[in-house]
JSON list of C-alpha atoms in Angstrom, two decimals:
[
{"chain": "Z", "resi": 5, "resn": "UNK", "atom": "CA", "xyz": [-2.99, -29.81, -2.31]},
{"chain": "Z", "resi": 6, "resn": "UNK", "atom": "CA", "xyz": [-0.87, -28.93, -5.35]},
{"chain": "Z", "resi": 7, "resn": "UNK", "atom": "CA", "xyz": [2.78, -30.78, -6.38]},
{"chain": "Z", "resi": 8, "resn": "UNK", "atom": "CA", "xyz": [4.01, -27.45, -7.62]},
{"chain": "Z", "resi": 9, "resn": "UNK", "atom": "CA", "xyz": [3.02, -25.82, -3.82]},
{"chain": "Z", "resi": 10, "resn": "UNK", "atom": "CA", "xyz": [4.38, -28.46, -1.74]},
{"chain": "Z", "resi": 11, "resn": "UNK", "atom": "CA", "xyz": [7.60, -27.52, -3.35]},
{"chain": "Z", "resi": 12, "resn": "UNK", "atom": "CA", "xyz": [7.65, -24.52, -2.99]},
{"chain": "Z", "resi": 13, "resn": "UNK", "atom": "CA", "xyz": [10.04, -22.50, -0.68]},
{"chain": "Z", "resi": 14, "resn": "UNK", "atom": "CA", "xyz": [7.36, -19.42, -0.62]},
{"chain": "Z", "resi": 15, "resn": "UNK", "atom": "CA", "xyz": [4.22, -22.10, 0.16]},
{"chain": "Z", "resi": 16, "resn": "UNK", "atom": "CA", "xyz": [3.18, -22.23, 3.87]},
{"chain": "Z", "resi": 17, "resn": "UNK", "atom": "CA", "xyz": [-0.16, -23.14, 5.78]},
{"chain": "Z", "resi": 18, "resn": "UNK", "atom": "CA", "xyz": [-2.42, -19.86, 5.44]},
{"chain": "Z", "resi": 19, "resn": "UNK", "atom": "CA", "xyz": [-4.41, -18.99, 7.79]},
{"chain": "Z", "resi": 20, "resn": "UNK", "atom": "CA", "xyz": [-6.98, -16.71, 5.67]},
{"chain": "Z", "resi": 21, "resn": "UNK", "atom": "CA", "xyz": [-8.06, -19.24, 2.92]},
{"chain": "Z", "resi": 22, "resn": "UNK", "atom": "CA", "xyz": [-7.80, -22.39, 4.71]},
{"chain": "Z", "resi": 23, "resn": "UNK", "atom": "CA", "xyz": [-5.05, -24.44, 3.31]},
{"chain": "Z", "resi": 24, "resn": "UNK", "atom": "CA", "xyz": [-1.26, -24.97, 2.71]},
{"chain": "Z", "resi": 25, "resn": "UNK", "atom": "CA", "xyz": [-0.04, -22.60, -0.80]},
{"chain": "Z", "resi": 26, "resn": "UNK", "atom": "CA", "xyz": [0.91, -19.36, -2.03]},
{"chain": "Z", "resi": 27, "resn": "UNK", "atom": "CA", "xyz": [-1.04, -16.52, -2.73]},
{"chain": "Z", "resi": 28, "resn": "UNK", "atom": "CA", "xyz": [-0.63, -15.29, -6.45]},
{"chain": "Z", "resi": 29, "resn": "UNK", "atom": "CA", "xyz": [-0.04, -12.15, -7.14]},
{"chain": "Z", "resi": 30, "resn": "UNK", "atom": "CA", "xyz": [-0.99, -10.50, -10.52]},
{"chain": "Z", "resi": 31, "resn": "UNK", "atom": "CA", "xyz": [-0.57, -6.70, -12.55]},
{"chain": "Z", "resi": 32, "resn": "UNK", "atom": "CA", "xyz": [-3.35, -6.24, -14.74]},
{"chain": "Z", "resi": 33, "resn": "UNK", "atom": "CA", "xyz": [-3.88, -3.65, -17.25]},
{"chain": "Z", "resi": 34, "resn": "UNK", "atom": "CA", "xyz": [-7.39, -1.85, -17.82]},
{"chain": "Z", "resi": 35, "resn": "UNK", "atom": "CA", "xyz": [-6.64, -3.08, -20.95]},
{"chain": "Z", "resi": 36, "resn": "UNK", "atom": "CA", "xyz": [-6.81, -6.52, -19.32]},
{"chain": "Z", "resi": 37, "resn": "UNK", "atom": "CA", "xyz": [-4.04, -7.78, -20.62]},
{"chain": "Z", "resi": 38, "resn": "UNK", "atom": "CA", "xyz": [-1.38, -9.35, -17.85]},
{"chain": "Z", "resi": 39, "resn": "UNK", "atom": "CA", "xyz": [1.95, -7.42, -17.09]},
{"chain": "Z", "resi": 40, "resn": "UNK", "atom": "CA", "xyz": [3.48, -9.22, -13.41]},
{"chain": "Z", "resi": 41, "resn": "UNK", "atom": "CA", "xyz": [2.95, -11.95, -11.75]},
{"chain": "Z", "resi": 42, "resn": "UNK", "atom": "CA", "xyz": [4.47, -13.29, -9.42]},
{"chain": "Z", "resi": 43, "resn": "UNK", "atom": "CA", "xyz": [4.08, -16.42, -5.98]},
{"chain": "Z", "resi": 44, "resn": "UNK", "atom": "CA", "xyz": [3.67, -14.31, -2.58]},
{"chain": "Z", "resi": 45, "resn": "UNK", "atom": "CA", "xyz": [4.20, -16.60, 0.61]},
{"chain": "Z", "resi": 46, "resn": "UNK", "atom": "CA", "xyz": [0.74, -16.94, 2.53]},
{"chain": "Z", "resi": 47, "resn": "UNK", "atom": "CA", "xyz": [0.81, -14.16, 5.59]},
{"chain": "Z", "resi": 48, "resn": "UNK", "atom": "CA", "xyz": [2.79, -11.16, 3.63]},
{"chain": "Z", "resi": 49, "resn": "UNK", "atom": "CA", "xyz": [0.74, -8.44, 2.81]},
{"chain": "Z", "resi": 50, "resn": "UNK", "atom": "CA", "xyz": [0.70, -7.84, -0.80]},
{"chain": "Z", "resi": 51, "resn": "UNK", "atom": "CA", "xyz": [1.46, -4.34, 0.03]},
{"chain": "Z", "resi": 52, "resn": "UNK", "atom": "CA", "xyz": [5.03, -4.73, 0.41]},
{"chain": "Z", "resi": 53, "resn": "UNK", "atom": "CA", "xyz": [4.92, -6.97, -3.37]},
{"chain": "Z", "resi": 54, "resn": "UNK", "atom": "CA", "xyz": [2.13, -3.38, -5.57]},
{"chain": "Z", "resi": 55, "resn": "UNK", "atom": "CA", "xyz": [5.13, -1.21, -6.51]},
{"chain": "Z", "resi": 56, "resn": "UNK", "atom": "CA", "xyz": [7.99, -3.43, -6.07]},
{"chain": "Z", "resi": 57, "resn": "UNK", "atom": "CA", "xyz": [6.12, -5.49, -8.77]},
{"chain": "Z", "resi": 58, "resn": "UNK", "atom": "CA", "xyz": [5.32, -1.75, -10.57]},
{"chain": "Z", "resi": 59, "resn": "UNK", "atom": "CA", "xyz": [9.09, -1.36, -10.41]},
{"chain": "Z", "resi": 60, "resn": "UNK", "atom": "CA", "xyz": [10.71, -3.82, -11.25]},
{"chain": "Z", "resi": 61, "resn": "UNK", "atom": "CA", "xyz": [8.27, -4.44, -14.82]},
{"chain": "Z", "resi": 62, "resn": "UNK", "atom": "CA", "xyz": [8.25, -1.48, -16.29]},
{"chain": "Z", "resi": 63, "resn": "UNK", "atom": "CA", "xyz": [6.35, -1.73, -19.59]},
{"chain": "Z", "resi": 64, "resn": "UNK", "atom": "CA", "xyz": [4.82, 0.27, -22.08]},
{"chain": "Z", "resi": 65, "resn": "UNK", "atom": "CA", "xyz": [1.77, 0.24, -19.78]},
{"chain": "Z", "resi": 66, "resn": "UNK", "atom": "CA", "xyz": [2.46, 2.66, -16.15]},
{"chain": "Z", "resi": 67, "resn": "UNK", "atom": "CA", "xyz": [-0.49, 2.86, -13.96]},
{"chain": "Z", "resi": 68, "resn": "UNK", "atom": "CA", "xyz": [-0.40, 5.75, -12.37]},
{"chain": "Z", "resi": 69, "resn": "UNK", "atom": "CA", "xyz": [-3.59, 3.98, -10.38]},
{"chain": "Z", "resi": 70, "resn": "UNK", "atom": "CA", "xyz": [-3.37, 1.31, -8.69]},
{"chain": "Z", "resi": 71, "resn": "UNK", "atom": "CA", "xyz": [-6.23, -1.44, -7.38]},
{"chain": "Z", "resi": 72, "resn": "UNK", "atom": "CA", "xyz": [-6.02, -3.76, -4.78]},
{"chain": "Z", "resi": 73, "resn": "UNK", "atom": "CA", "xyz": [-8.22, -5.17, -2.30]},
{"chain": "Z", "resi": 74, "resn": "UNK", "atom": "CA", "xyz": [-7.06, -4.97, 1.67]},
{"chain": "Z", "resi": 75, "resn": "UNK", "atom": "CA", "xyz": [-3.84, -6.72, 1.51]},
{"chain": "Z", "resi": 76, "resn": "UNK", "atom": "CA", "xyz": [-2.34, -4.40, -0.09]},
{"chain": "Z", "resi": 77, "resn": "UNK", "atom": "CA", "xyz": [-2.52, -1.38, 1.44]},
{"chain": "Z", "resi": 78, "resn": "UNK", "atom": "CA", "xyz": [0.23, -0.03, 4.09]},
{"chain": "Z", "resi": 79, "resn": "UNK", "atom": "CA", "xyz": [0.56, 3.07, 5.12]},
{"chain": "Z", "resi": 80, "resn": "UNK", "atom": "CA", "xyz": [4.67, 2.97, 4.36]},
{"chain": "Z", "resi": 81, "resn": "UNK", "atom": "CA", "xyz": [3.38, 1.78, 1.02]},
{"chain": "Z", "resi": 82, "resn": "UNK", "atom": "CA", "xyz": [1.02, 4.45, 0.17]},
{"chain": "Z", "resi": 83, "resn": "UNK", "atom": "CA", "xyz": [3.60, 7.47, 1.81]},
{"chain": "Z", "resi": 84, "resn": "UNK", "atom": "CA", "xyz": [6.10, 5.43, -1.30]},
{"chain": "Z", "resi": 85, "resn": "UNK", "atom": "CA", "xyz": [3.62, 4.64, -4.02]},
{"chain": "Z", "resi": 86, "resn": "UNK", "atom": "CA", "xyz": [3.03, 9.06, -3.87]},
{"chain": "Z", "resi": 87, "resn": "UNK", "atom": "CA", "xyz": [6.36, 9.54, -3.44]},
{"chain": "Z", "resi": 88, "resn": "UNK", "atom": "CA", "xyz": [6.28, 7.82, -6.66]},
{"chain": "Z", "resi": 89, "resn": "UNK", "atom": "CA", "xyz": [3.20, 9.01, -8.79]},
{"chain": "Z", "resi": 90, "resn": "UNK", "atom": "CA", "xyz": [1.38, 5.95, -8.22]},
{"chain": "Z", "resi": 91, "resn": "UNK", "atom": "CA", "xyz": [-2.40, 6.06, -6.51]},
{"chain": "Z", "resi": 92, "resn": "UNK", "atom": "CA", "xyz": [-2.56, 3.32, -4.20]},
{"chain": "Z", "resi": 93, "resn": "UNK", "atom": "CA", "xyz": [-6.71, 2.88, -3.83]},
{"chain": "Z", "resi": 94, "resn": "UNK", "atom": "CA", "xyz": [-6.99, -0.48, -1.84]},
{"chain": "Z", "resi": 95, "resn": "UNK", "atom": "CA", "xyz": [-10.59, -1.46, -1.29]},
{"chain": "Z", "resi": 96, "resn": "UNK", "atom": "CA", "xyz": [-9.79, -1.64, 2.70]},
{"chain": "Z", "resi": 97, "resn": "UNK", "atom": "CA", "xyz": [-11.96, -4.07, 4.40]},
{"chain": "Z", "resi": 98, "resn": "UNK", "atom": "CA", "xyz": [-12.81, -3.09, 8.72]},
{"chain": "Z", "resi": 99, "resn": "UNK", "atom": "CA", "xyz": [-12.25, 0.86, 7.63]},
{"chain": "Z", "resi": 100, "resn": "UNK", "atom": "CA", "xyz": [-13.31, 1.98, 11.03]},
{"chain": "Z", "resi": 101, "resn": "UNK", "atom": "CA", "xyz": [-10.83, 0.43, 12.99]},
{"chain": "Z", "resi": 102, "resn": "UNK", "atom": "CA", "xyz": [-8.22, 3.01, 11.02]},
{"chain": "Z", "resi": 103, "resn": "UNK", "atom": "CA", "xyz": [-7.17, 6.44, 12.62]},
{"chain": "Z", "resi": 104, "resn": "UNK", "atom": "CA", "xyz": [-8.11, 8.93, 9.16]},
{"chain": "Z", "resi": 105, "resn": "UNK", "atom": "CA", "xyz": [-5.92, 11.79, 9.16]},
{"chain": "Z", "resi": 106, "resn": "UNK", "atom": "CA", "xyz": [-6.61, 15.52, 8.87]},
{"chain": "Z", "resi": 107, "resn": "UNK", "atom": "CA", "xyz": [-4.42, 18.39, 7.93]},
{"chain": "Z", "resi": 108, "resn": "UNK", "atom": "CA", "xyz": [-4.42, 20.43, 11.16]},
{"chain": "Z", "resi": 109, "resn": "UNK", "atom": "CA", "xyz": [-6.32, 19.15, 14.14]},
{"chain": "Z", "resi": 110, "resn": "UNK", "atom": "CA", "xyz": [-9.28, 22.20, 13.63]},
{"chain": "Z", "resi": 111, "resn": "UNK", "atom": "CA", "xyz": [-10.66, 21.31, 9.60]},
{"chain": "Z", "resi": 112, "resn": "UNK", "atom": "CA", "xyz": [-14.22, 19.37, 9.21]},
{"chain": "Z", "resi": 113, "resn": "UNK", "atom": "CA", "xyz": [-15.30, 17.85, 6.69]},
{"chain": "Z", "resi": 114, "resn": "UNK", "atom": "CA", "xyz": [-18.47, 18.16, 6.45]},
{"chain": "Z", "resi": 115, "resn": "UNK", "atom": "CA", "xyz": [-19.98, 14.37, 5.20]},
{"chain": "Z", "resi": 116, "resn": "UNK", "atom": "CA", "xyz": [-17.30, 12.16, 6.57]},
{"chain": "Z", "resi": 117, "resn": "UNK", "atom": "CA", "xyz": [-16.32, 13.87, 9.64]},
{"chain": "Z", "resi": 118, "resn": "UNK", "atom": "CA", "xyz": [-17.46, 10.82, 12.25]},
{"chain": "Z", "resi": 119, "resn": "UNK", "atom": "CA", "xyz": [-14.97, 9.12, 10.43]},
{"chain": "Z", "resi": 120, "resn": "UNK", "atom": "CA", "xyz": [-11.98, 11.17, 11.87]},
{"chain": "Z", "resi": 121, "resn": "UNK", "atom": "CA", "xyz": [-11.43, 10.98, 15.92]},
{"chain": "Z", "resi": 122, "resn": "UNK", "atom": "CA", "xyz": [-10.98, 14.33, 18.25]},
{"chain": "Z", "resi": 123, "resn": "UNK", "atom": "CA", "xyz": [-7.61, 13.73, 18.98]},
{"chain": "Z", "resi": 124, "resn": "UNK", "atom": "CA", "xyz": [-4.99, 15.80, 18.34]},
{"chain": "Z", "resi": 125, "resn": "UNK", "atom": "CA", "xyz": [-2.71, 13.21, 16.86]},
{"chain": "Z", "resi": 126, "resn": "UNK", "atom": "CA", "xyz": [-4.93, 11.98, 14.20]},
{"chain": "Z", "resi": 127, "resn": "UNK", "atom": "CA", "xyz": [-3.93, 15.01, 12.51]},
{"chain": "Z", "resi": 128, "resn": "UNK", "atom": "CA", "xyz": [-0.69, 15.29, 10.27]},
{"chain": "Z", "resi": 129, "resn": "UNK", "atom": "CA", "xyz": [2.14, 16.12, 12.33]},
{"chain": "Z", "resi": 130, "resn": "UNK", "atom": "CA", "xyz": [3.58, 18.03, 9.10]},
{"chain": "Z", "resi": 131, "resn": "UNK", "atom": "CA", "xyz": [6.66, 19.39, 10.95]},
{"chain": "Z", "resi": 132, "resn": "UNK", "atom": "CA", "xyz": [7.79, 14.97, 10.95]},
{"chain": "Z", "resi": 133, "resn": "UNK", "atom": "CA", "xyz": [7.59, 14.96, 7.86]},
{"chain": "Z", "resi": 134, "resn": "UNK", "atom": "CA", "xyz": [9.72, 18.05, 6.41]},
{"chain": "Z", "resi": 135, "resn": "UNK", "atom": "CA", "xyz": [12.65, 16.84, 8.85]},
{"chain": "Z", "resi": 136, "resn": "UNK", "atom": "CA", "xyz": [12.74, 13.39, 7.15]},
{"chain": "Z", "resi": 137, "resn": "UNK", "atom": "CA", "xyz": [12.08, 14.99, 3.57]},
{"chain": "Z", "resi": 138, "resn": "UNK", "atom": "CA", "xyz": [14.99, 14.40, 2.54]},
{"chain": "Z", "resi": 139, "resn": "UNK", "atom": "CA", "xyz": [15.33, 10.36, 3.65]},
{"chain": "Z", "resi": 140, "resn": "UNK", "atom": "CA", "xyz": [11.77, 10.27, 2.01]},
{"chain": "Z", "resi": 141, "resn": "UNK", "atom": "CA", "xyz": [13.15, 11.29, -0.74]},
{"chain": "Z", "resi": 142, "resn": "UNK", "atom": "CA", "xyz": [16.77, 9.50, -1.38]},
{"chain": "Z", "resi": 143, "resn": "UNK", "atom": "CA", "xyz": [14.02, 6.61, -0.07]},
{"chain": "Z", "resi": 144, "resn": "UNK", "atom": "CA", "xyz": [12.12, 6.25, -3.44]},
{"chain": "Z", "resi": 145, "resn": "UNK", "atom": "CA", "xyz": [14.49, 7.78, -5.93]},
{"chain": "Z", "resi": 146, "resn": "UNK", "atom": "CA", "xyz": [16.41, 4.33, -4.27]},
{"chain": "Z", "resi": 147, "resn": "UNK", "atom": "CA", "xyz": [13.92, 2.00, -4.93]},
{"chain": "Z", "resi": 148, "resn": "UNK", "atom": "CA", "xyz": [12.63, 4.03, -8.63]},
{"chain": "Z", "resi": 149, "resn": "UNK", "atom": "CA", "xyz": [16.57, 3.54, -9.35]},
{"chain": "Z", "resi": 150, "resn": "UNK", "atom": "CA", "xyz": [16.78, 0.10, -8.71]},
{"chain": "Z", "resi": 151, "resn": "UNK", "atom": "CA", "xyz": [19.70, 0.89, -6.16]},
{"chain": "Z", "resi": 152, "resn": "UNK", "atom": "CA", "xyz": [19.78, -0.05, -2.45]},
{"chain": "Z", "resi": 153, "resn": "UNK", "atom": "CA", "xyz": [20.45, 3.37, 0.36]}
]
């Protein structure tokens, strides 16, 4: 246990790592240059910090693809990243437990069809997206500008 971790307000016991401390979150460019680092509390999905870190520290190396581990993905973060023009490419552990959505219930994919369930709710609700499009754009533009909604 490091003294710096004990003195940090964000430090806590991590079930995932079996000790006390936090998670060092780094953004590293494809040229292996560290763009940004942050101390993240345990138990929080790093996905929350991915887009925030990119927007807070603009640099000449603005990524259009972001790779992360399993903790770097969530539905809202996928959506926001897409609206900001960022391809979020996380490694997803236990993907077989997730619900994959297709454009419509009748869409059939030759090689990956077994990943999708036959339940109609696994199709994208395009009307819901159209209805909330102005809200989604306002949230994305507010995030990009760094202003509260």
